[in-house]
């Protein structure tokens, strides 16, 4: 299922149309929000957006991986990864359900 990708420019345009700020102010606002989210995640903190979801930074330890072509084992260095956990409200919206209403089967 191929969908359209939402870009920063798209977000700026929506802020411009719905909030009524100038295009320059809309772009600055979107950039400011994205920068704050990025900086918070870089510090290793969790970002929770109500009714949307949480961005969580996790530390992964070193492990042994395998080259799929050759089968040779190689160490994978420890790293930090970001995961996204959607809220129940977002999940329900994606699935076309009403939030908080479960099937009665």
Coordinates of C-alpha atoms in Angstrom, one line a residue:
X1 CA 0.0 0.0 0.0
X2 CA 1.8 3.1 -1.2
X3 CA 0.9 6.4 0.4
X4 CA 2.0 9.9 0.2
X5 CA 4.9 11.1 2.4
X6 CA 4.2 14.1 4.6
X7 CA 7.1 16.5 4.5
X8 CA 8.1 19.5 6.7
X9 CA 6.8 21.8 3.9
X10 CA 3.4 20.0 4.2
X11 CA 3.3 20.5 7.9
X12 CA 4.2 24.2 7.5
X13 CA 1.4 24.6 5.0
X14 CA -1.1 23.0 7.3
X15 CA -0.1 25.3 10.2
X16 CA -0.3 28.3 7.8
X17 CA -3.8 27.4 6.6
X18 CA -5.3 26.3 10.0
X19 CA -3.6 28.6 12.5
X20 CA -3.3 31.7 10.3
X21 CA 0.4 32.4 11.0
X22 CA 2.5 33.7 8.1
X23 CA 4.3 31.1 6.0
X24 CA 7.6 32.2 7.6
X25 CA 6.2 31.9 11.1
X26 CA 4.6 28.6 10.3
X27 CA 7.9 27.2 9.1
X28 CA 9.7 28.5 12.2
X29 CA 7.1 26.9 14.5
X30 CA 7.3 23.5 12.8
X31 CA 11.1 23.7 12.8
X32 CA 11.1 24.7 16.5
X33 CA 8.9 21.7 17.5
X34 CA 10.9 19.2 15.5
X35 CA 14.2 20.6 16.9
X36 CA 12.9 20.3 20.5
X37 CA 11.8 16.7 19.9
X38 CA 15.2 15.8 18.3
X39 CA 17.2 17.4 21.1
X40 CA 15.1 15.7 23.7
X41 CA 15.6 12.3 22.1
X42 CA 19.4 12.9 21.6
X43 CA 19.6 13.4 25.4
X44 CA 18.0 10.0 25.8
X45 CA 14.7 11.2 27.1
X46 CA 11.3 10.0 26.1
X47 CA 8.9 12.2 24.1
X48 CA 5.2 11.6 24.8
X49 CA 2.6 13.3 22.6
X50 CA -0.9 12.9 24.0
X51 CA -3.3 10.9 21.7
X52 CA -0.4 10.3 19.3
X53 CA 2.3 8.2 20.9
X54 CA 5.7 8.0 22.5
X55 CA 9.2 8.2 21.0
X56 CA 11.5 6.1 23.2
X57 CA 15.3 5.8 23.1
X58 CA 16.7 2.4 23.9
X59 CA 20.3 1.2 24.4
X60 CA 21.1 -2.0 22.7
X61 CA 24.1 -4.0 23.9
X62 CA 26.9 -5.6 21.8
X63 CA 25.9 -8.8 20.1
X64 CA 27.1 -11.2 17.5
X65 CA 25.6 -10.9 14.1
X66 CA 26.1 -13.0 10.9
X67 CA 26.9 -11.8 7.4
X68 CA 24.0 -13.3 5.4
X69 CA 26.1 -13.8 2.3
X70 CA 29.2 -15.5 3.8
X71 CA 27.8 -16.7 7.2
X72 CA 30.8 -15.2 8.9
X73 CA 30.1 -14.0 12.5
X74 CA 30.8 -10.3 13.2
X75 CA 30.3 -8.3 16.4
X76 CA 27.6 -5.6 16.2
X77 CA 28.6 -2.6 18.4
X78 CA 26.4 -1.3 21.2
X79 CA 24.1 1.5 19.9
X80 CA 21.1 3.6 20.7
X81 CA 17.9 3.1 18.8
X82 CA 14.6 5.0 18.7
X83 CA 11.3 3.3 18.8
X84 CA 7.8 4.7 18.4
X85 CA 4.8 3.3 20.3
X86 CA 1.5 4.7 19.1
X87 CA -1.2 5.6 21.6
X88 CA -4.4 3.6 21.8
X89 CA -6.2 6.6 20.3
X90 CA -3.9 6.6 17.2
X91 CA -4.1 2.8 16.9
X92 CA -7.9 3.0 16.9
X93 CA -7.9 5.8 14.3
X94 CA -5.6 3.9 12.0
X95 CA -7.8 0.8 12.3
X96 CA -11.0 2.8 11.7
X97 CA -12.3 2.2 15.2
X98 CA -13.7 4.5 17.9
X99 CA -11.1 5.0 20.6
X100 CA -11.9 3.1 23.8
X101 CA -14.5 0.8 22.2
X102 CA -13.6 -2.9 22.0
X103 CA -15.2 -5.7 20.0
X104 CA -17.8 -7.6 21.9
X105 CA -17.1 -11.0 20.3

